[in-house]
Amino acid sequence: MADPLGVTASVIAVAGLAYSSSKALYEIISTIRDAPQVFQNLNQSIAALSQILNALKTNLDGRGARLSESQIACLQEAKPTLEGCDLACKDFKTMMEGLTAHSQDGRRSFRDGIKLNFQNKRIADFRMRVVDWKESLALALDVALLTSMSANTEAFKALEVKMAAAEVQITTDLKVVNTRLEKLLASEPESEEDLQIMTQKRGVEEQQKTALMQCLSLCQAAADGATQTTGHSFRNNKAFGEARATYGNIGDVPAGSAMNSYDSNSASDKARVVYGNMDGASFREYMKKDS
């Protein structure tokens, strides 16, 4: 198992970098007066992403030692997504600075206005990434804060709904990108210039696909982490007389399954209690009256 404290510290650091990059991008877009609606929509999505990034770097602090192996695995999967987010926000900020180079005091020059209006596809693609980053990283945060299903039944149900919705959204976005890639690959360039343009477009679509695949992998890691983390909590159970009880799972329980927690349970008189998981044969033997 990876060092929990090291993994958590690393994720907090990268989340901090991504937060700073997203905040800087938000601020530069905010300075554009009368920005096209597509930029306003993008900035709303960036603001939502920034909140998740800030929550990651804030809420994970001091939790590393308490995280399970599956939660740590989920955070490890979040790191490439965070790194991609940080780099892409910086690159998009550089692009925005180039597009507004002739504007001053928030006022767009005529030349910059024309350039901005020709960036609709690039902006829509970047917003797709931002939304999917937000959804997948929010799941990673939820899993990291999860304890046991018994103590958080409603929260776990809500998380399952979020996971399903995020996976559908990201999968749908991936289908869009894959369709565009297939069309590009099926096209035959008629000149060297066409080949260069198509190669550039394929590179852009491959970058988009890579980012979305990272988000999808993170969603799947979050689902695995939640499943393995949410065990049962046994508290304040009492057995007495000649009672026999088991507090745990019965049957074939695979390695890495959820850990159960126990607190303030007791047995008295001739009562016999097993705390933990049992295979079926052992359970049948245990429950025999004369065993």
CSV table of N, CA and C in Angstrom, one decimal, residues 171-290:
chain,number,residue,atom,x,y,z
A,171,THR,N,-19.1,9.7,-20.3
A,171,THR,CA,-19.1,8.8,-21.4
A,171,THR,C,-19.7,9.4,-22.7
A,172,THR,N,-20.8,10.2,-22.5
A,172,THR,CA,-21.4,10.9,-23.6
A,172,THR,C,-20.4,11.9,-24.2
A,173,ASP,N,-19.7,12.6,-23.4
A,173,ASP,CA,-18.7,13.5,-24.0
A,173,ASP,C,-17.6,12.8,-24.8
A,174,LEU,N,-17.2,11.6,-24.2
A,174,LEU,CA,-16.2,10.8,-24.9
A,174,LEU,C,-16.7,10.3,-26.3
A,175,LYS,N,-18.0,10.0,-26.4
A,175,LYS,CA,-18.5,9.5,-27.6
A,175,LYS,C,-18.5,10.7,-28.7
A,176,VAL,N,-18.7,11.9,-28.2
A,176,VAL,CA,-18.7,13.0,-29.1
A,176,VAL,C,-17.2,13.2,-29.7
A,177,VAL,N,-16.3,13.1,-28.8
A,177,VAL,CA,-14.9,13.3,-29.2
A,177,VAL,C,-14.4,12.1,-30.1
A,178,ASN,N,-14.8,10.9,-29.8
A,178,ASN,CA,-14.5,9.7,-30.6
A,178,ASN,C,-15.1,9.8,-32.0
A,179,THR,N,-16.3,10.3,-32.1
A,179,THR,CA,-16.9,10.5,-33.4
A,179,THR,C,-16.2,11.5,-34.2
A,180,ARG,N,-15.7,12.6,-33.6
A,180,ARG,CA,-14.9,13.6,-34.4
A,180,ARG,C,-13.6,13.0,-34.8
A,181,LEU,N,-13.0,12.2,-33.9
A,181,LEU,CA,-11.7,11.6,-34.3
A,181,LEU,C,-11.9,10.6,-35.5
A,182,GLU,N,-13.0,9.8,-35.4
A,182,GLU,CA,-13.2,8.9,-36.5
A,182,GLU,C,-13.4,9.6,-37.8
A,183,LYS,N,-14.1,10.7,-37.8
A,183,LYS,CA,-14.3,11.5,-39.1
A,183,LYS,C,-13.0,12.0,-39.6
A,184,LEU,N,-12.1,12.5,-38.7
A,184,LEU,CA,-10.8,13.0,-39.1
A,184,LEU,C,-10.0,11.8,-39.7
A,185,LEU,N,-10.0,10.7,-39.1
A,185,LEU,CA,-9.2,9.6,-39.5
A,185,LEU,C,-9.7,9.0,-40.9
A,186,ALA,N,-11.0,9.2,-41.1
A,186,ALA,CA,-11.6,8.7,-42.4
A,186,ALA,C,-11.4,9.7,-43.5
A,187,SER,N,-11.0,10.9,-43.2
A,187,SER,CA,-10.8,11.9,-44.2
A,187,SER,C,-9.5,11.7,-45.0
A,188,GLU,N,-9.5,12.0,-46.3
A,188,GLU,CA,-8.3,11.9,-47.1
A,188,GLU,C,-7.8,13.3,-47.4
A,189,PRO,N,-6.7,13.7,-47.0
A,189,PRO,CA,-6.2,15.1,-47.3
A,189,PRO,C,-5.8,15.2,-48.8
A,190,GLU,N,-6.2,16.4,-49.4
A,190,GLU,CA,-5.9,16.6,-50.8
A,190,GLU,C,-4.6,17.3,-51.0
A,191,SER,N,-4.0,17.8,-50.0
A,191,SER,CA,-2.8,18.6,-50.2
A,191,SER,C,-2.0,18.5,-48.9
A,192,GLU,N,-0.7,18.9,-49.0
A,192,GLU,CA,0.1,18.9,-47.8
A,192,GLU,C,-0.4,19.8,-46.7
A,193,GLU,N,-1.0,20.9,-47.1
A,193,GLU,CA,-1.6,21.9,-46.2
A,193,GLU,C,-2.8,21.2,-45.5
A,194,ASP,N,-3.6,20.5,-46.2
A,194,ASP,CA,-4.8,19.7,-45.6
A,194,ASP,C,-4.2,18.7,-44.6
A,195,LEU,N,-3.2,18.0,-44.9
A,195,LEU,CA,-2.6,17.1,-44.0
A,195,LEU,C,-2.1,17.7,-42.7
A,196,GLN,N,-1.5,18.9,-42.8
A,196,GLN,CA,-1.0,19.6,-41.6
A,196,GLN,C,-2.2,20.0,-40.7
A,197,ILE,N,-3.3,20.5,-41.4
A,197,ILE,CA,-4.5,21.0,-40.6
A,197,ILE,C,-5.1,19.8,-39.9
A,198,MET,N,-5.3,18.7,-40.7
A,198,MET,CA,-5.9,17.5,-40.1
A,198,MET,C,-5.1,16.9,-39.0
A,199,THR,N,-3.8,16.9,-39.1
A,199,THR,CA,-2.9,16.4,-38.0
A,199,THR,C,-3.0,17.3,-36.8
A,200,GLN,N,-3.1,18.6,-37.0
A,200,GLN,CA,-3.3,19.5,-35.9
A,200,GLN,C,-4.6,19.2,-35.2
A,201,LYS,N,-5.7,19.0,-36.0
A,201,LYS,CA,-7.0,18.8,-35.4
A,201,LYS,C,-7.0,17.5,-34.6
A,202,ARG,N,-6.4,16.4,-35.2
A,202,ARG,CA,-6.3,15.2,-34.5
A,202,ARG,C,-5.6,15.3,-33.2
A,203,GLY,N,-4.5,16.1,-33.1
A,203,GLY,CA,-3.8,16.3,-31.9
A,203,GLY,C,-4.7,16.9,-30.8
A,204,VAL,N,-5.5,17.9,-31.2
A,204,VAL,CA,-6.4,18.6,-30.3
A,204,VAL,C,-7.4,17.6,-29.8
A,205,GLU,N,-8.0,16.8,-30.7
A,205,GLU,CA,-9.0,15.8,-30.2
A,205,GLU,C,-8.4,14.7,-29.4
A,206,GLU,N,-7.2,14.3,-29.6
A,206,GLU,CA,-6.5,13.3,-28.8
A,206,GLU,C,-6.3,13.9,-27.4
A,207,GLN,N,-5.9,15.1,-27.3
A,207,GLN,CA,-5.7,15.8,-26.0
A,207,GLN,C,-7.1,15.8,-25.2
A,208,GLN,N,-8.1,16.1,-25.9
A,208,GLN,CA,-9.5,16.2,-25.3
A,208,GLN,C,-9.8,14.8,-24.8
A,209,LYS,N,-9.6,13.8,-25.6
A,209,LYS,CA,-9.9,12.4,-25.3
A,209,LYS,C,-9.1,11.9,-24.0
A,210,THR,N,-7.8,12.3,-24.0
A,210,THR,CA,-7.0,11.9,-22.9
A,210,THR,C,-7.5,12.5,-21.6
A,211,ALA,N,-7.9,13.8,-21.6
A,211,ALA,CA,-8.5,14.4,-20.4
A,211,ALA,C,-9.7,13.8,-20.0
A,212,LEU,N,-10.6,13.4,-20.9
A,212,LEU,CA,-11.9,12.8,-20.5
A,212,LEU,C,-11.7,11.4,-20.0
A,213,MET,N,-10.7,10.7,-20.6
A,213,MET,CA,-10.4,9.3,-20.2
A,213,MET,C,-9.9,9.3,-18.7
A,214,GLN,N,-9.1,10.3,-18.4
A,214,GLN,CA,-8.7,10.5,-17.0
A,214,GLN,C,-9.8,10.7,-16.1
A,215,CYS,N,-10.8,11.5,-16.5
A,215,CYS,CA,-12.0,11.8,-15.7
A,215,CYS,C,-12.8,10.5,-15.5
A,216,LEU,N,-12.9,9.7,-16.5
A,216,LEU,CA,-13.7,8.5,-16.5
A,216,LEU,C,-13.0,7.5,-15.6
A,217,SER,N,-11.7,7.4,-15.7
A,217,SER,CA,-10.9,6.5,-14.8
A,217,SER,C,-11.1,6.9,-13.3
A,218,LEU,N,-11.1,8.2,-13.1
A,218,LEU,CA,-11.3,8.7,-11.7
A,218,LEU,C,-12.7,8.3,-11.2
A,219,CYS,N,-13.7,8.4,-12.0
A,219,CYS,CA,-15.0,8.1,-11.6
A,219,CYS,C,-15.1,6.6,-11.2
A,220,GLN,N,-14.5,5.8,-12.0
A,220,GLN,CA,-14.5,4.3,-11.8
A,220,GLN,C,-13.7,4.0,-10.5
A,221,ALA,N,-12.6,4.7,-10.3
A,221,ALA,CA,-11.8,4.6,-9.0
A,221,ALA,C,-12.6,5.0,-7.8
A,222,ALA,N,-13.4,6.1,-8.0
A,222,ALA,CA,-14.2,6.6,-6.9
A,222,ALA,C,-15.3,5.5,-6.6
A,223,ALA,N,-15.9,4.9,-7.6
A,223,ALA,CA,-16.9,3.9,-7.4
A,223,ALA,C,-16.3,2.7,-6.6
A,224,ASP,N,-15.1,2.3,-7.0
A,224,ASP,CA,-14.4,1.2,-6.3
A,224,ASP,C,-14.1,1.6,-4.9
A,225,GLY,N,-13.6,2.8,-4.7
A,225,GLY,CA,-13.3,3.3,-3.4
A,225,GLY,C,-14.5,3.3,-2.4
A,226,ALA,N,-15.6,3.8,-3.0
A,226,ALA,CA,-16.8,3.8,-2.1
A,226,ALA,C,-17.3,2.4,-1.8
A,227,THR,N,-17.3,1.5,-2.7
A,227,THR,CA,-17.7,0.2,-2.5
A,227,THR,C,-16.9,-0.5,-1.4
A,228,GLN,N,-15.6,-0.3,-1.4
A,228,GLN,CA,-14.7,-1.0,-0.5
A,228,GLN,C,-14.6,-0.3,0.8
A,229,THR,N,-15.0,1.0,0.9
A,229,THR,CA,-14.9,1.8,2.1
A,229,THR,C,-16.1,1.6,3.0
A,230,THR,N,-17.3,1.5,2.4
A,230,THR,CA,-18.5,1.6,3.2
A,230,THR,C,-18.9,0.2,3.7
A,231,GLY,N,-18.3,-0.2,4.8
A,231,GLY,CA,-18.7,-1.4,5.5
A,231,GLY,C,-19.8,-1.1,6.5
A,232,HIS,N,-19.9,-2.0,7.5
A,232,HIS,CA,-21.0,-1.9,8.5
A,232,HIS,C,-20.4,-1.5,9.8
A,233,SER,N,-21.2,-0.8,10.6
A,233,SER,CA,-20.8,-0.3,11.9
A,233,SER,C,-21.6,-1.0,13.0
A,234,PHE,N,-21.0,-1.8,13.9
A,234,PHE,CA,-21.7,-2.5,14.9
A,234,PHE,C,-21.5,-1.9,16.2
A,235,ARG,N,-22.5,-1.3,16.8
A,235,ARG,CA,-22.4,-0.6,18.1
A,235,ARG,C,-23.5,-1.0,19.1
A,236,ASN,N,-23.0,-1.0,20.3
A,236,ASN,CA,-24.0,-1.2,21.5
A,236,ASN,C,-24.8,-2.4,21.4
A,237,ASN,N,-24.3,-3.5,20.8
A,237,ASN,CA,-25.0,-4.8,20.7
A,237,ASN,C,-24.7,-5.6,22.0
A,238,LYS,N,-25.7,-6.3,22.5
A,238,LYS,CA,-25.5,-7.1,23.7
A,238,LYS,C,-26.0,-8.5,23.5
A,239,ALA,N,-25.2,-9.5,23.9
A,239,ALA,CA,-25.7,-10.9,23.8
A,239,ALA,C,-25.6,-11.5,25.2
A,240,PHE,N,-26.6,-12.2,25.6
A,240,PHE,CA,-26.5,-12.8,26.9
A,240,PHE,C,-27.2,-14.2,26.9
A,241,GLY,N,-27.3,-14.9,28.1
A,241,GLY,CA,-27.8,-16.2,28.1
A,241,GLY,C,-27.0,-17.2,27.3
A,242,GLU,N,-27.6,-18.0,26.4
A,242,GLU,CA,-26.8,-18.9,25.6
A,242,GLU,C,-26.9,-18.5,24.1
A,243,ALA,N,-27.1,-17.2,23.9
A,243,ALA,CA,-27.2,-16.7,22.5
A,243,ALA,C,-25.9,-16.8,21.8
A,244,ARG,N,-26.0,-17.0,20.5
A,244,ARG,CA,-24.9,-17.0,19.5
A,244,ARG,C,-25.1,-15.9,18.5
A,245,ALA,N,-24.1,-15.1,18.2
A,245,ALA,CA,-24.3,-14.0,17.3
A,245,ALA,C,-23.0,-13.8,16.5
A,246,THR,N,-23.2,-13.3,15.3
A,246,THR,CA,-22.1,-12.9,14.5
A,246,THR,C,-22.3,-11.5,14.0
A,247,TYR,N,-21.3,-10.7,14.1
A,247,TYR,CA,-21.3,-9.3,13.6
A,247,TYR,C,-20.3,-9.2,12.5
A,248,GLY,N,-20.7,-9.4,11.3
A,248,GLY,CA,-19.8,-9.3,10.2
A,248,GLY,C,-20.5,-10.0,9.0
A,249,ASN,N,-19.7,-10.3,7.9
A,249,ASN,CA,-20.2,-10.9,6.7
A,249,ASN,C,-20.0,-12.4,6.7
A,250,ILE,N,-21.0,-13.1,6.2
A,250,ILE,CA,-21.0,-14.5,6.1
A,250,ILE,C,-20.8,-15.0,4.6
A,251,GLY,N,-19.9,-15.9,4.4
A,251,GLY,CA,-19.7,-16.4,3.0
A,251,GLY,C,-18.3,-16.1,2.5
A,252,ASP,N,-18.2,-16.0,1.2
A,252,ASP,CA,-16.9,-15.7,0.5
A,252,ASP,C,-16.7,-14.2,0.5
A,253,VAL,N,-15.9,-13.7,1.4
A,253,VAL,CA,-15.6,-12.3,1.4
A,253,VAL,C,-14.2,-12.0,0.8
A,254,PRO,N,-14.1,-11.4,-0.3
A,254,PRO,CA,-12.9,-11.3,-1.0
A,254,PRO,C,-11.9,-10.3,-0.3
A,255,ALA,N,-10.6,-10.5,-0.5
A,255,ALA,CA,-9.6,-9.6,0.1
A,255,ALA,C,-9.9,-8.2,-0.4
A,256,GLY,N,-9.7,-7.2,0.4
A,256,GLY,CA,-9.9,-5.8,0.0
A,256,GLY,C,-11.3,-5.3,0.2
A,257,SER,N,-12.2,-6.2,0.8
A,257,SER,CA,-13.6,-5.8,1.0
A,257,SER,C,-13.7,-4.8,2.1
A,258,ALA,N,-14.9,-4.2,2.3
A,258,ALA,CA,-15.0,-3.2,3.3
A,258,ALA,C,-14.7,-3.7,4.7
A,259,MET,N,-14.1,-2.8,5.5
A,259,MET,CA,-13.8,-3.1,6.9
A,259,MET,C,-15.0,-2.7,7.7
A,260,ASN,N,-15.4,-3.7,8.6
A,260,ASN,CA,-16.5,-3.3,9.6
A,260,ASN,C,-15.9,-2.7,10.8
A,261,SER,N,-16.7,-1.9,11.5
A,261,SER,CA,-16.2,-1.2,12.7
A,261,SER,C,-17.0,-1.7,13.9
A,262,TYR,N,-16.4,-1.7,15.1
A,262,TYR,CA,-17.1,-2.3,16.3
A,262,TYR,C,-16.9,-1.3,17.4
A,263,ASP,N,-17.9,-1.1,18.2
A,263,ASP,CA,-17.8,-0.2,19.3
A,263,ASP,C,-18.9,-0.5,20.4
A,264,SER,N,-18.4,-0.7,21.6
A,264,SER,CA,-19.3,-0.9,22.8
A,264,SER,C,-20.2,-2.1,22.7
A,265,ASN,N,-19.8,-3.2,22.1
A,265,ASN,CA,-20.5,-4.4,22.0
A,265,ASN,C,-20.1,-5.3,23.2
A,266,SER,N,-21.0,-6.2,23.7
A,266,SER,CA,-20.7,-7.0,24.8
A,266,SER,C,-21.4,-8.4,24.7
A,267,ALA,N,-20.8,-9.4,25.5
A,267,ALA,CA,-21.4,-10.7,25.6
A,267,ALA,C,-21.3,-11.1,27.1
A,268,SER,N,-22.4,-11.7,27.6
A,268,SER,CA,-22.3,-12.1,29.0
A,268,SER,C,-22.9,-13.5,29.2
A,269,ASP,N,-22.9,-14.1,30.4
A,269,ASP,CA,-23.3,-15.4,30.6
A,269,ASP,C,-22.6,-16.4,29.7
A,270,LYS,N,-23.4,-17.3,29.0
A,270,LYS,CA,-22.8,-18.3,28.2
A,270,LYS,C,-22.9,-17.9,26.7
A,271,ALA,N,-23.2,-16.6,26.5
A,271,ALA,CA,-23.3,-16.1,25.1
A,271,ALA,C,-22.0,-16.2,24.3
A,272,ARG,N,-22.1,-16.5,23.1
A,272,ARG,CA,-20.9,-16.6,22.2
A,272,ARG,C,-21.1,-15.7,21.0
A,273,VAL,N,-20.1,-14.9,20.8
A,273,VAL,CA,-20.2,-13.9,19.7
A,273,VAL,C,-18.9,-13.9,18.9
A,274,VAL,N,-19.1,-13.8,17.5
A,274,VAL,CA,-18.0,-13.7,16.6
A,274,VAL,C,-18.0,-12.3,16.0
A,275,TYR,N,-16.9,-11.5,16.2
A,275,TYR,CA,-16.8,-10.2,15.5
A,275,TYR,C,-15.9,-10.4,14.3
A,276,GLY,N,-16.4,-10.2,13.1
A,276,GLY,CA,-15.6,-10.3,11.9
A,276,GLY,C,-16.3,-11.2,10.9
A,277,ASN,N,-15.7,-11.5,9.8
A,277,ASN,CA,-16.3,-12.3,8.7
A,277,ASN,C,-16.0,-13.8,8.9
A,278,MET,N,-16.9,-14.6,8.4
A,278,MET,CA,-16.8,-16.0,8.5
A,278,MET,C,-17.2,-16.7,7.1
A,279,ASP,N,-16.5,-17.7,6.8
A,279,ASP,CA,-16.9,-18.5,5.6
A,279,ASP,C,-18.1,-19.3,6.0
A,280,GLY,N,-18.9,-19.8,5.0
A,280,GLY,CA,-20.1,-20.5,5.2
A,280,GLY,C,-19.9,-21.8,6.0
A,281,ALA,N,-18.9,-22.6,5.8
A,281,ALA,CA,-18.7,-23.8,6.5
A,281,ALA,C,-18.5,-23.5,8.0
A,282,SER,N,-17.6,-22.5,8.3
A,282,SER,CA,-17.3,-22.2,9.7
A,282,SER,C,-18.6,-21.7,10.4
A,283,PHE,N,-19.4,-20.9,9.7
A,283,PHE,CA,-20.6,-20.4,10.3
A,283,PHE,C,-21.6,-21.5,10.6
A,284,ARG,N,-21.8,-22.5,9.7
A,284,ARG,CA,-22.6,-23.6,10.1
A,284,ARG,C,-22.2,-24.4,11.3
A,285,GLU,N,-20.9,-24.6,11.3
A,285,GLU,CA,-20.3,-25.3,12.5
A,285,GLU,C,-20.5,-24.5,13.8
A,286,TYR,N,-20.3,-23.3,13.7
A,286,TYR,CA,-20.4,-22.4,14.8
A,286,TYR,C,-21.8,-22.4,15.4
A,287,MET,N,-22.8,-22.4,14.5
A,287,MET,CA,-24.2,-22.3,14.9
A,287,MET,C,-24.8,-23.7,15.4
A,288,LYS,N,-24.0,-24.8,15.3
A,288,LYS,CA,-24.5,-26.0,15.9
A,288,LYS,C,-24.6,-25.9,17.4
A,289,LYS,N,-25.7,-26.4,18.0
A,289,LYS,CA,-25.9,-26.2,19.4
A,289,LYS,C,-24.8,-26.8,20.3
A,290,ASP,N,-24.3,-28.0,19.9
A,290,ASP,CA,-23.3,-28.7,20.7
A,290,ASP,C,-21.9,-28.4,20.4
